[in-house]
XYZ file of C-alpha atoms in Angstrom:
647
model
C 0.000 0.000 0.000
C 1.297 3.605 -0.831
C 0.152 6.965 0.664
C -1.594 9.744 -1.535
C -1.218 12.970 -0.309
C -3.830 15.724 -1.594
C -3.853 19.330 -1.717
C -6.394 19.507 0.989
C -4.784 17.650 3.531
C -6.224 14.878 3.601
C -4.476 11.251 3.088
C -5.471 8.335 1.943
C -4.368 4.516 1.027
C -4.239 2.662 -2.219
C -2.519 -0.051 -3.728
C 0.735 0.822 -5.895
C 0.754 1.410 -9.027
C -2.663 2.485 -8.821
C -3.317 5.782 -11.858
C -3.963 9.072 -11.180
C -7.419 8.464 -13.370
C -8.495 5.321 -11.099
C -8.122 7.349 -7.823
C -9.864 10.386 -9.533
C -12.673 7.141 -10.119
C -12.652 6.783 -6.795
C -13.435 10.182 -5.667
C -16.016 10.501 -8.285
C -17.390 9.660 -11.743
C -17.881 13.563 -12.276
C -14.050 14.216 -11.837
C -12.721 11.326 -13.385
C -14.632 12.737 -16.741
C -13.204 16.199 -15.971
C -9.733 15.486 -15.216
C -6.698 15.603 -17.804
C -3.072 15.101 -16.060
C -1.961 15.159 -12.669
C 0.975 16.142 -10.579
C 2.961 13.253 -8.351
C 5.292 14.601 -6.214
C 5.506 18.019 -8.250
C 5.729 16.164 -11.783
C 3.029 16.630 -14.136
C 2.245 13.083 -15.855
C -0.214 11.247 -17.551
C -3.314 9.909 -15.652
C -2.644 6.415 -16.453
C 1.249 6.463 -15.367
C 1.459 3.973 -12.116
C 2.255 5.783 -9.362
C 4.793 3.242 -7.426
C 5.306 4.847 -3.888
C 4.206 7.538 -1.254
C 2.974 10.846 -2.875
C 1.683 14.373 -3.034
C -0.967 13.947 -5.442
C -2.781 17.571 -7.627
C -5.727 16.109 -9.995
C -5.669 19.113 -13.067
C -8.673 19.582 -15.013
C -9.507 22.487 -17.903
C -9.512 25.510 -15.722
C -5.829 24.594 -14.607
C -3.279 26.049 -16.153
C -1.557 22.612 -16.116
C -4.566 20.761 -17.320
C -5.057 23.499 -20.583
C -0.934 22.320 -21.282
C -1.939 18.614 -21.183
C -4.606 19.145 -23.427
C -2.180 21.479 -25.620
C 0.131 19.557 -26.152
C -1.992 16.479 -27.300
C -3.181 19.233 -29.696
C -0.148 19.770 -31.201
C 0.635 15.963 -31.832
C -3.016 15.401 -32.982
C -2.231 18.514 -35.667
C 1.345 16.915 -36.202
C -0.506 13.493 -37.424
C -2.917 15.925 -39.456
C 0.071 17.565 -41.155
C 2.159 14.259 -41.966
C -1.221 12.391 -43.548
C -1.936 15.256 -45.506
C 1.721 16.539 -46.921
C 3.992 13.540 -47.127
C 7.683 14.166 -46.842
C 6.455 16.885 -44.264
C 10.104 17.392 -41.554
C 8.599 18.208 -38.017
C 10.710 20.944 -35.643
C 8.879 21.586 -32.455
C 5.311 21.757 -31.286
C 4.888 23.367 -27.927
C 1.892 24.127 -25.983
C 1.794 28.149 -25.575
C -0.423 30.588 -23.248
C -3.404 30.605 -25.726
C -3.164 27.385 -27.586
C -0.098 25.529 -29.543
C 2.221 25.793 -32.469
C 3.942 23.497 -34.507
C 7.313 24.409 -36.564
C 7.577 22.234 -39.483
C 9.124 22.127 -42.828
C 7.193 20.715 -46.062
C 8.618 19.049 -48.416
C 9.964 21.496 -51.313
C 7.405 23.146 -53.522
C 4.991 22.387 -50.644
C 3.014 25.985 -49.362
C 0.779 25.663 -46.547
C -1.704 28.846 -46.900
C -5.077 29.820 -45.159
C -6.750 28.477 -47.668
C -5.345 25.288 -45.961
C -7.092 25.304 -42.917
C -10.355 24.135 -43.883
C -8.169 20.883 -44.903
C -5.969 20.256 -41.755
C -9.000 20.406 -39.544
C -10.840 18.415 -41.956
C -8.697 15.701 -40.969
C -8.043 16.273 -37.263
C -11.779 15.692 -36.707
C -11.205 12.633 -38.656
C -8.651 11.549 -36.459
C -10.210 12.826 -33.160
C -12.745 10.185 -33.895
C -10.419 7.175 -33.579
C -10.113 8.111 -30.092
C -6.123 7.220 -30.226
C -4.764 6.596 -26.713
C -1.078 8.292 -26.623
C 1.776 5.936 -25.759
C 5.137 6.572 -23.841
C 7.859 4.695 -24.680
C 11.424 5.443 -23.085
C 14.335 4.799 -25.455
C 17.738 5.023 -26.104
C 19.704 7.620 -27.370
C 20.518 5.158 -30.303
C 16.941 3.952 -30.770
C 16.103 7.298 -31.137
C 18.407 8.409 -33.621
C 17.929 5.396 -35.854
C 13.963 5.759 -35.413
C 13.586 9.415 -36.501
C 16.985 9.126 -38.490
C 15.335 6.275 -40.746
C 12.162 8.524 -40.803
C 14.359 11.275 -42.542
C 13.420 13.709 -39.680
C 16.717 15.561 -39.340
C 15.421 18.325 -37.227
C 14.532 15.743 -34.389
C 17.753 14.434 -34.890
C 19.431 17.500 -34.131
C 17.033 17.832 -30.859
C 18.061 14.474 -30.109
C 21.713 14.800 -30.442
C 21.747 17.672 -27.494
C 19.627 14.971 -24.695
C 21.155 12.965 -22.521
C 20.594 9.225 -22.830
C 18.305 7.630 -20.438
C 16.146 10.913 -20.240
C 14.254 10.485 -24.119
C 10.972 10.037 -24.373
C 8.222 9.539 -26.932
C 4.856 9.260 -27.776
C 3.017 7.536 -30.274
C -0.890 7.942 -31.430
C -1.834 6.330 -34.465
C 0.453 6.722 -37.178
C 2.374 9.350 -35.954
C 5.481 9.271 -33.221
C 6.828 12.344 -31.579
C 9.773 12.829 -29.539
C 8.751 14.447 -26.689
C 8.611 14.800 -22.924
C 4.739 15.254 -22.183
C 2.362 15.203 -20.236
C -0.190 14.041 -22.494
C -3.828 13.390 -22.217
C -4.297 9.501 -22.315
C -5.952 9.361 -24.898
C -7.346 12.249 -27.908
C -11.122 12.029 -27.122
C -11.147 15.115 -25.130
C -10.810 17.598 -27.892
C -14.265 18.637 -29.027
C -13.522 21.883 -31.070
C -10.129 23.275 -32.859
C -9.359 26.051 -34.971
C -6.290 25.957 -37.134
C -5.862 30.572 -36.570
C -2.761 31.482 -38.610
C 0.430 30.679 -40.259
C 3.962 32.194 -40.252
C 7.733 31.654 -40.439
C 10.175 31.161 -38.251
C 13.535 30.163 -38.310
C 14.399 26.822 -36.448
C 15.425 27.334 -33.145
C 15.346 31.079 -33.148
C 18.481 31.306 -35.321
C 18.394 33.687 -38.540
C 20.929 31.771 -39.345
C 19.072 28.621 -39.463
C 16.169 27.423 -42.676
C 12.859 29.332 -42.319
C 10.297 27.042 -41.338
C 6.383 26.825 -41.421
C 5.217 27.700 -38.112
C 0.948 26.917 -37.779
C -0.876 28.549 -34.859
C -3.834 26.306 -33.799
C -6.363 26.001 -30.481
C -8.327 23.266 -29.288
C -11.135 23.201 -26.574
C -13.250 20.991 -24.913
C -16.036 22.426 -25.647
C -17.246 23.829 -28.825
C -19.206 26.963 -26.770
C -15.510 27.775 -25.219
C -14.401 27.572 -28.994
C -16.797 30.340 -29.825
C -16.044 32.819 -27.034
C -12.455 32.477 -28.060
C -13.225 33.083 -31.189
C -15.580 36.587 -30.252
C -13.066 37.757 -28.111
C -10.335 37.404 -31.218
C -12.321 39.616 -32.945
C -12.706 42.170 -30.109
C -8.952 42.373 -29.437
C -8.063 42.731 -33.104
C -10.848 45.885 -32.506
C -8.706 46.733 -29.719
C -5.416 45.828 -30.959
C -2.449 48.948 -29.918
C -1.036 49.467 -33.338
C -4.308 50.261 -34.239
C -5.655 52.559 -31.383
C -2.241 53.996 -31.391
C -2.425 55.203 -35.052
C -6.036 56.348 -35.116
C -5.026 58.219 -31.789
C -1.649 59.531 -33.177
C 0.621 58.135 -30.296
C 3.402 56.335 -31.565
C 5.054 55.265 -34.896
C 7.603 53.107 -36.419
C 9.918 54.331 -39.509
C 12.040 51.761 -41.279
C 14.863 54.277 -41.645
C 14.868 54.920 -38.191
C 15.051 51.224 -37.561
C 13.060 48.136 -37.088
C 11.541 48.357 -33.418
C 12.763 51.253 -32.087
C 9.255 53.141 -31.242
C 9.120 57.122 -32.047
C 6.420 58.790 -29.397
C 4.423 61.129 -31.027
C 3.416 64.728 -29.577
C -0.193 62.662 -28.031
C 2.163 59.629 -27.216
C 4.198 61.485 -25.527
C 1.625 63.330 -23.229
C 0.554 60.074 -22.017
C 3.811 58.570 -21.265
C 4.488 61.707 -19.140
C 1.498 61.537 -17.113
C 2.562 58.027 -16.439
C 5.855 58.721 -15.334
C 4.619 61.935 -13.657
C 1.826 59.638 -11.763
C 4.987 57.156 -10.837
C 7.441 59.806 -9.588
C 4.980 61.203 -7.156
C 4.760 57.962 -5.806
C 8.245 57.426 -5.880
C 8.508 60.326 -3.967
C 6.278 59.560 -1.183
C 8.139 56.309 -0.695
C 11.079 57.856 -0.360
C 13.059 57.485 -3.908
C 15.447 59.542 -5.545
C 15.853 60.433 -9.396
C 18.824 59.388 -11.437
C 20.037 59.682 -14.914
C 22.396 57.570 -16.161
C 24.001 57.094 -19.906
C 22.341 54.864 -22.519
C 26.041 53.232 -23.147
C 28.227 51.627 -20.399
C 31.744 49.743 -21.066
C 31.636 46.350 -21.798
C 33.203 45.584 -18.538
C 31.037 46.616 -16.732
C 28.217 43.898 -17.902
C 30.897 41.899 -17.873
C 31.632 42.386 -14.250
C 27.642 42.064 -13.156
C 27.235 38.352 -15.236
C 24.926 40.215 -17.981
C 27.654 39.844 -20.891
C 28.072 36.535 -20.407
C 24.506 35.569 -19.631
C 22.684 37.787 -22.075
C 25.770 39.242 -24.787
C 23.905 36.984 -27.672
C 20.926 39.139 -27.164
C 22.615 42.416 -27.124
C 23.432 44.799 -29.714
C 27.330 44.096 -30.649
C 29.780 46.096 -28.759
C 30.534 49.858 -30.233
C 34.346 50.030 -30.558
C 36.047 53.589 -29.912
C 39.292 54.603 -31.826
C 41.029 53.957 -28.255
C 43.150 50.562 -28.629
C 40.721 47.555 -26.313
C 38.303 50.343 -25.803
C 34.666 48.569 -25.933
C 31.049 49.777 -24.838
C 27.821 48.734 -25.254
C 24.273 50.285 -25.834
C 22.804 49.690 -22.495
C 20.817 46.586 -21.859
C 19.689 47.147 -18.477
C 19.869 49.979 -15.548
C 21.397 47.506 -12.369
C 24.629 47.240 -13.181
C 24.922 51.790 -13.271
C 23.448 51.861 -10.038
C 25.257 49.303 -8.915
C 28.557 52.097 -9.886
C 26.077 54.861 -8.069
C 26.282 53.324 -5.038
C 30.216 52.058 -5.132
C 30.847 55.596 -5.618
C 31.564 57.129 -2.069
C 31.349 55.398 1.312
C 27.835 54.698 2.463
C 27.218 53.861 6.717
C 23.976 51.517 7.951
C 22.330 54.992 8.308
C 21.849 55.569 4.613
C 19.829 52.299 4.151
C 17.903 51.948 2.369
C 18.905 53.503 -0.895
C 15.958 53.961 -3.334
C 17.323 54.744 -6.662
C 14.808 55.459 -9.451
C 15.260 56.242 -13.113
C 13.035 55.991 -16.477
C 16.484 54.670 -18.247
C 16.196 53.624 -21.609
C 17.583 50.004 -22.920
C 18.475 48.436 -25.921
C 18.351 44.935 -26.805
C 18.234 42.661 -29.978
C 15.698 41.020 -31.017
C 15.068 39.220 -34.243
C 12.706 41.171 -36.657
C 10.041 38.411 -37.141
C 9.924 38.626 -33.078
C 9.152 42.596 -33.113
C 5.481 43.315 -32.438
C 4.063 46.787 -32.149
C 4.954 48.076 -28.436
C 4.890 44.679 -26.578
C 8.242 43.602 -28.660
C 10.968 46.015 -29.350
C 14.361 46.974 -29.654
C 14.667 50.129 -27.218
C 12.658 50.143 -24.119
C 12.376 52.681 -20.885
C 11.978 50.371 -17.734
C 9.961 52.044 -15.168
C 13.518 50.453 -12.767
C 14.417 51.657 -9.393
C 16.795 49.693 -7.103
C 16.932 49.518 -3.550
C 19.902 48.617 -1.617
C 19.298 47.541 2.252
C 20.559 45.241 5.127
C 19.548 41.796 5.200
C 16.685 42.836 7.876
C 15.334 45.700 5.900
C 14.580 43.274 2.687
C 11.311 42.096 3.843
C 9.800 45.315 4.723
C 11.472 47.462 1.177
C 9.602 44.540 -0.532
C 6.456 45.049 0.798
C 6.198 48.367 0.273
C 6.822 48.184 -3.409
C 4.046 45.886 -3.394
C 2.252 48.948 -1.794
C 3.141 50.832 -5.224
C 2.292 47.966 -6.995
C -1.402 47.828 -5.898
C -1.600 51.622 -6.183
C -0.752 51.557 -10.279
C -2.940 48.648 -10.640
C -5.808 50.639 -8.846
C -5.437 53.642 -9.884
C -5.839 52.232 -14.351
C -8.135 49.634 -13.019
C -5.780 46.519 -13.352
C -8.445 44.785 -10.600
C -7.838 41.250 -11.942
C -4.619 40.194 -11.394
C -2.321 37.581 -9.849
C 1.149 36.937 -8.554
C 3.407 34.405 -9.383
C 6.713 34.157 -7.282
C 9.145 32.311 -9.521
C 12.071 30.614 -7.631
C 15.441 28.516 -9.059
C 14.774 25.143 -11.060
C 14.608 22.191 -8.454
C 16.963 20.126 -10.545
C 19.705 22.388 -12.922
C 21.005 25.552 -10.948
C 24.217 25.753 -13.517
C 22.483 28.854 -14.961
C 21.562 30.570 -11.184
C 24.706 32.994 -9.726
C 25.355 32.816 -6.142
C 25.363 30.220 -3.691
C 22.242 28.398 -2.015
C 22.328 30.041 1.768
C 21.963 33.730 -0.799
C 19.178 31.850 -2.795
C 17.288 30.493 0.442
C 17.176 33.609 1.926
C 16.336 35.616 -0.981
C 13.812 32.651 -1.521
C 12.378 32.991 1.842
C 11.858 37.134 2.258
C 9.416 36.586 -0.957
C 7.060 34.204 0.337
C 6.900 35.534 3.806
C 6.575 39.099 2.035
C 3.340 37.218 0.423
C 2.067 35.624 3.240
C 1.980 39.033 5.648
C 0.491 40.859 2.664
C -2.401 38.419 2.638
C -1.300 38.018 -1.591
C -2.153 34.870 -2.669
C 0.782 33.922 -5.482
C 1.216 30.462 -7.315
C 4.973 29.381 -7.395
C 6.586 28.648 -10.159
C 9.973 26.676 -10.338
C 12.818 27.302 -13.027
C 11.593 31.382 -13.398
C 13.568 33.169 -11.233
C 16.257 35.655 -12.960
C 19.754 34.336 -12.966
C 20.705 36.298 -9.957
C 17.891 36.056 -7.897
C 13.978 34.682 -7.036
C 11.200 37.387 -8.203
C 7.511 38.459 -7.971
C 5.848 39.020 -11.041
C 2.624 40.307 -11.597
C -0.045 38.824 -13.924
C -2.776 40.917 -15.153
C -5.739 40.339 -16.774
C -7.600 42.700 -18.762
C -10.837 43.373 -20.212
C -10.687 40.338 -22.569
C -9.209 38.417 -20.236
C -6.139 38.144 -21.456
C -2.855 37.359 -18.980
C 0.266 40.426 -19.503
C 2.996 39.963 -16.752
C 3.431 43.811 -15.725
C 4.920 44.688 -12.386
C 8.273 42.488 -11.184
C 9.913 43.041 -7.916
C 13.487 40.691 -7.645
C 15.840 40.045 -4.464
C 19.192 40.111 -5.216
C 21.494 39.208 -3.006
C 24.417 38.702 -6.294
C 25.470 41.892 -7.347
C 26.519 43.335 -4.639
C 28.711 40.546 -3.951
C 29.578 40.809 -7.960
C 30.553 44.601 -7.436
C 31.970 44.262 -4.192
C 29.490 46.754 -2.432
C 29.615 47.605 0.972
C 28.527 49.563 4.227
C 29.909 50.315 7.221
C 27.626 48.659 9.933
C 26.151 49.332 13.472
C 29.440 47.096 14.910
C 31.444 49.073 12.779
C 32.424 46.458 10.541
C 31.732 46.116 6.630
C 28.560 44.276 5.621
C 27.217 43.368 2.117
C 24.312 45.291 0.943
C 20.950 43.342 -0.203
C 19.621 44.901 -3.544
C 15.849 44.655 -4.281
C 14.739 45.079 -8.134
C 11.653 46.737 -9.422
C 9.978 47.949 -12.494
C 5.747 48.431 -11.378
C 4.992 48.851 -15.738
C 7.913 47.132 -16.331
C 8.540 49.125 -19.307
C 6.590 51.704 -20.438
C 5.938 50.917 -24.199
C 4.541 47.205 -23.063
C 2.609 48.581 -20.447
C 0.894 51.999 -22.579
C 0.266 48.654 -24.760
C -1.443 46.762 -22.511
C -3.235 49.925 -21.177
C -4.624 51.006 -24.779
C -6.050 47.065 -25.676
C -7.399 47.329 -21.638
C -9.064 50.368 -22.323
C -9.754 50.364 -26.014
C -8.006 53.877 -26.279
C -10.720 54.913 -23.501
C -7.971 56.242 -20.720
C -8.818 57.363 -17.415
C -9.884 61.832 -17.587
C -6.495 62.381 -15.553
C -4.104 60.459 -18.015
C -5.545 60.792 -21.485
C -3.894 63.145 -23.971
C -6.405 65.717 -25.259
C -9.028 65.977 -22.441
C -11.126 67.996 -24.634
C -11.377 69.336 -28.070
C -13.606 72.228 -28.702
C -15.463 72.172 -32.352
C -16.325 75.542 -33.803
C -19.636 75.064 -35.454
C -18.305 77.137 -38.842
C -15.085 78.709 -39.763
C -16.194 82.338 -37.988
C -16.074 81.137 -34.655
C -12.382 79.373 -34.806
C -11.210 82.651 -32.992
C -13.526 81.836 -30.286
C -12.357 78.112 -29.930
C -8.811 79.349 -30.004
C -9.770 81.523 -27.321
C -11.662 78.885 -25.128
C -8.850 76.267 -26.035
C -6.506 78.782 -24.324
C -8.918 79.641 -21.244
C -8.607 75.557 -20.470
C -4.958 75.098 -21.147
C -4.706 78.362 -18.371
C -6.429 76.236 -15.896
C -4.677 73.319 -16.543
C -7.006 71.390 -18.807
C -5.522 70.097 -22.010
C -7.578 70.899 -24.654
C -6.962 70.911 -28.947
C -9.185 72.497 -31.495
C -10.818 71.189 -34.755
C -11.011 73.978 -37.070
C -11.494 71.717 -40.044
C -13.604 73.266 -42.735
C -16.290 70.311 -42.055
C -20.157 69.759 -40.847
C -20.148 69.713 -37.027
C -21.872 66.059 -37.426
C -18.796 64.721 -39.025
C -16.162 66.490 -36.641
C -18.361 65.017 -33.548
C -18.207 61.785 -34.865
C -14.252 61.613 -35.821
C -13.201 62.830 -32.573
C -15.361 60.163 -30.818
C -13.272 57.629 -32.715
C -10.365 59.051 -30.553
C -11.735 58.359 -27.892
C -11.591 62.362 -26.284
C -13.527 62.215 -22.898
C -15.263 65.605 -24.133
C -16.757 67.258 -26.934
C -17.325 71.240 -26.537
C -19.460 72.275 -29.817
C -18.998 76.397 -29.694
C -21.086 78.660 -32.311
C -23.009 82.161 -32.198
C -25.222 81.846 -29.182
C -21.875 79.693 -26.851
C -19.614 82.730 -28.603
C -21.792 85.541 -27.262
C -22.624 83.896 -23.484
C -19.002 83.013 -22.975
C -19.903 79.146 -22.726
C -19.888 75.417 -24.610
C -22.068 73.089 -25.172
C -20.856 70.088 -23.678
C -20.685 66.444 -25.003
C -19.052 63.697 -22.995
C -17.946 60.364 -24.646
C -20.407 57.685 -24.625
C -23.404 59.793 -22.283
C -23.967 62.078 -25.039
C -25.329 65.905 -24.739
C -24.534 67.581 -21.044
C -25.765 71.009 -21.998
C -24.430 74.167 -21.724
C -22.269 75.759 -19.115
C -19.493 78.571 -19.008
C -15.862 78.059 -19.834
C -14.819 78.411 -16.171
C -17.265 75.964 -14.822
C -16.382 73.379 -17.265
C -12.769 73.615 -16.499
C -13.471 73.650 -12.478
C -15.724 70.075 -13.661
C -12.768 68.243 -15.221
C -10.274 69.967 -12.106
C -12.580 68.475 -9.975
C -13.017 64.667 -11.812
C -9.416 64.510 -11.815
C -8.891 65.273 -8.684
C -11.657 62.676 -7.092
C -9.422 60.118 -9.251
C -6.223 60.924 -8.302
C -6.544 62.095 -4.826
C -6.259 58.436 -3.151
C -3.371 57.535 -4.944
């Protein structure tokens, strides 16, 4: 007899090698149907793998984010199969499960050109297969085996993925006709998938190298349901409504130009107001909390990334180093703020007293990515992180790192980011080659996170194998009006660099003690966060952040002078306001400067121009009536205030 362990507390007694599906049986018919992997002592696995001795058992069913990968992944290999029965001589690359679905990087044979017309075809043919109801088999091989199996199959792209594992650790599995090398978890058998839509088709070059063939990557999703299909499939079409590059164009806040260079965004006058507010909004925070401003140069010497671990971590993923006419002289476009205020704080003598040390800056960064990865704001080239550091003593960690959860919550409130989670990601269980620092660092670093969660009352799921290399985080996943997931604020302990830079203060006993640095970025940056903001709000920001507040609309060409003058009245008392002075029909301005999404309307003509008022229109209510130019700038004073005041 072996002991099962559940979440809940509870224990209980079965026979080994009993399944994760027959003890699910024995709880109840209901979740045996519902249930699609499990986790045995932290290992997610199939629900018919034996489970041999004592263990912690988590049953995951479709609303887990563990049960959606199960069911994923068998997506991908039932799509796989599709592929290989319906272009023969098809290579296969990888087919992971993602956040929103799968993908599967493949290479047909030559003269082969998978389109959207194709779709209709490929899920043609997975329903055909879904109805054999194929159970998925693991087999454990050899490295050999596996070689020669794939090898004789002419898949040379599995070879290659082969040819990096270890032997004794490859795995595959096998449904019908088709064999994949592979890891899992699966489901046990394909029966589960109800509805699937086949939703785009790209390149990509295998394994991320541009140096490397450009294969066909397919974008697919599978449900269990065909209703869940549908409202995945309405909510597409909403975000594409709602998509930034979009908004942002219609609402003239950002642009691209090729000549400037691929993803390197250019804020626009309206951009540009909005990013200021933000960092305004942030500073007076900041400032509350006790931070101080810095500036520091968008290049740094190569050494000095070298000397922090970045180079050698992250020096593929930088821009290449900018040589100077000096002989071994090297710098680099900056790829992230730590390591300068790392040289802020080495630069005099700093006592117990000065702790903590809350450095802030909007610094600008620059790193490479490949141009098929670059997408709108959310993927780009040059960034400004949102970054402060704050160096402490080891018993000051716990309470800097609830208080930028403080901030934290404060952001979210304040732009209505009410649905949101936290995941603390700590150091892979098994491989800690890629971590810096030793364990008694890690554990403690480890430690001041969760407690930090537990006294704030946070609830946070933990995630193993996330942390960055030099230390356990906090991120913070939002959702927003679609319900999509963006991971926004991150708050890291760092307990490396300072060792790494040699930092030091002069303590209580007089001695010299290591510092404790604490990471944070609340938006993260600021071009994926105004991203996320505009597809949150469909371009509809909050009175005290948007742009243009108001635009006034002169009813005919004669009373421009008057808007210009009522434009200027605002502006005086510190409402933002633009004019329309197009020579167009009042119907038509109204209606273009609704689709930018300006909170107010002010429609001035003969009787507004003689009483010294505007006739007010407010996004979405419609007609307010009329009211004097003084009183409607006191109004918007007076919104703004009531949503800004408690923050």
């Amino acid at each position: 007899m072996i002991k099962i362990s559940f979440p809940d507390g509870s224990v209980r007694e079965f026979e080994a090698g009993i399944t994760g599906l027959q003890i699910a049986e024995s709880i109840s018919s209901r979740l045996a149907q519902d249930v699609l992997a499990c986790g045995v002592n932290g290992e997610n696995v199939e629900l018919n793998r034996p489970i041999t001795e004592d263990a912690q058992l988590v049953l995951y069913k479709w609303d887990d984010k563990e049960g959606k990968h199960a069911f994923w992944h068998t997506s991908a290999h039932l799509m796989a199969e599709a592929l290989q029965e319906l272009y023969p001589g098809m290579q296969f690359g990888i087919g992971p499960a993602i956040e929103n679905g799968f993908y599967y990087d493949v290479m047909p044979a030559e003269g082969t050109v998978i389109r959207e017309a194709d779709f209709v075809n490929i899920e043609k043919k997975m329903a055909e297969l879904i109805q054999r109801k194929a159970e998925l088999v693991r087999s454990d091989i050899s490295k050999q085996d596996a070689l020669k199996f794939f090898g004789d199959k002419g898949q040379t792209y599995k070879n290659e993925l082969i040819a990096d594992l270890e032997d004794g650790s490859i795995s595959t599995y096998t449904q019908g006709n088709f064999t994949d090398l592979c890891r899992g978890p699966h489901l046990i058998n394909t029966a589960p998938i109800k509805a699937f839509k086949v939703l785009s088709v790209s390149s990509a070059y295998w394994r991320g190298d541009e140096k490397r063939p450009q294969m066909t990557r397919l974008y697919a999703i599978t449900f269990p349901k065909k209703k869940l299909l549908d409202e995945y499939l309405v909510m597409l079409e909403e975000a594409k409504k709602r998509d930034h590059r979009k908004i942002g164009k219609e609402m003239e806040l950002f642009m691209f130009s090729e000549l400037v260079g691929k993803g390197l965004p250019i804020w626009l006058p309206k951009g540009t107001m909005l990013r200021l507010q933000l960092e305004d909004f942030l500073k007076r925070i900041q400032k509350r909390y006790g931070y101080q401003q810095v500036i520091t140069p968008h290049i740094g010497s190569k050494n000095l990334y070298v000397t922090s671990g970045h180079y050698a971590k992250y020096g593929k993923d930088s821009f290449r180093p900018i040589l100077t006419p000096e002989e071994g002289e090297e710098y680099m476009l900056k790829p992230m703020n730590c390591p300068h205020h790392c040289s802020i704080f080495a630069w005099k003598p700093r006592s117990y007293k000065d702790l903590p040390l809350r450095l802030a800056e909007f610094g600008t960064v620059y790193r490479y990515e490949q141009s098929g990865e670059l997408h709108g704001l959310t993927r780009v080239r040059g960034f400004t992180q949102d970054d402060a550091h704050i160096f402490c003593r080891p018993d000051q960690v716990k309470g800097e790192f609830t208080r930028v959860m403080d901030i934290i919550e404060i952001i979210f409130k304040a732009l209505k980011f009410e649905n949101f989670e936290a995941q603390i990601s700590l150091r892979n269980k098994e491989n800690r080659e890629k971590y810096i620092g030793s364990d008694e660092v890690w554990d403690k670093a480890e430690a001041a996170i969760i407690e930090a969660c537990e006294e704030k009352g946070l609830p946070a799921r933990v995630e193993y194998g996330e942390a960055a290399f030099y230390g356990p985080k906090l991120d913070f996943m939002v959702k927003d009006a679609l319900g999509r997931r963006w991971q926004l604020g991150t708050i890291q302990v760092d307990y490396n660099l300072p060792e790494r830079f040699q930092l030091e203060y002069t303590g209580e006993d007089n001695k010299k003690h290591r510092p404790v640095m604490i990471h944070r970025a609340p938006f993260g940056s600021m071009e994926r966060f105004v991203a996320v903001l505009i597809e949150h709000t469909a371009g509809h920001f909050p009175l005290w952040l948007t742009p243009d507040q108001c635009v006034v609309l002169p009813i005919s060409d004669k009373f421009n002078d008057y808007a210009e003058k009522v434009k200027a009245q605002l502006e005086e008392a510190g409402v933002r306001a633009i004019v329309d002075d197009r020579s167009e029909k009042i119907g038509r301005k109204i209606r273009d400067n609704e689709m930018k999404h300006i909170p107010y309307l002010l429609i001035v003509g003969e009787k507004e121009a003689a009483e010294g008022a505007v006739s007010v229109r407010k996004q979405g209510e419609g007609d307010q009536g009329a009211m004097s130019v003084s009183d409607f700038a006191g109004k918007v004073i007076r919104e703004v205030k009531e949503m800004t005041e408690s923050y």
